[in-house]
């Protein structure tokens, strides 16, 4: 089910891609697919951004709405999965500040708040339990991210 959802979201985002309005970024944080990654962003209707990201440890899809006239502030959502802290997926609200504007080359700084699903292994102490039992937990997600748009 999760793979089908990711494929559907990816195809939906790809259907809006216009190479003339596409931007490429590199960065670190949840919107970039985790630890470090590449983000492909497409501009839709001059004030909406749709992004696909692939990182060393995960992938993400994002939507951002440009809040200000100078296009330096955006608010959005991101969802994806990465193997370090959210093996079963994450969803978060994001805020970005673009130093030169969201549609220009330059640095981007931001923060994310949301939830993540992680699998953890529990080991029993009363017996020799070398394999443990896997348990999926929902935890809070708070993250900072930084990137550079080319």
Short mmCIF file of C-alpha atoms in Angstrom, two decimals, residues 2 11-16 18 33 37 39 41 60 62 72 76-77 79-80 93 113 115 126 130 135 138 140 145 149:
data_model
loop_
_atom_site.label_atom_id
_atom_site.label_comp_id
_atom_site.label_asym_id
_atom_site.label_seq_id
_atom_site.Cartn_x
_atom_site.Cartn_y
_atom_site.Cartn_z
CA UNK A 2 2.75 2.45 0.95
CA UNK A 11 3.52 10.34 -10.85
CA UNK A 12 1.19 13.16 -9.83
CA UNK A 13 4.12 15.46 -9.11
CA UNK A 14 5.90 14.44 -12.30
CA UNK A 15 2.80 15.34 -14.35
CA UNK A 16 3.27 19.00 -13.37
CA UNK A 18 7.78 21.99 -16.78
CA UNK A 33 15.23 12.91 1.71
CA UNK A 37 20.01 14.77 -0.92
CA UNK A 39 15.66 18.09 -4.69
CA UNK A 41 11.41 21.52 -7.76
CA UNK A 60 10.43 12.76 -0.09
CA UNK A 62 6.91 18.24 -0.99
CA UNK A 72 11.35 34.57 0.42
CA UNK A 76 4.21 23.64 2.97
CA UNK A 77 4.00 19.93 3.64
CA UNK A 79 6.08 13.34 3.20
CA UNK A 80 8.47 10.49 2.63
CA UNK A 93 4.56 20.90 7.96
CA UNK A 113 7.24 19.79 12.56
CA UNK A 115 5.13 12.89 12.88
CA UNK A 126 14.18 -12.47 31.31
CA UNK A 130 18.92 -12.40 20.44
CA UNK A 135 7.57 -2.68 17.14
CA UNK A 138 4.71 7.00 16.03
CA UNK A 140 7.18 13.55 17.00
CA UNK A 145 17.05 21.85 7.10
CA UNK A 149 19.21 26.10 -5.00
#
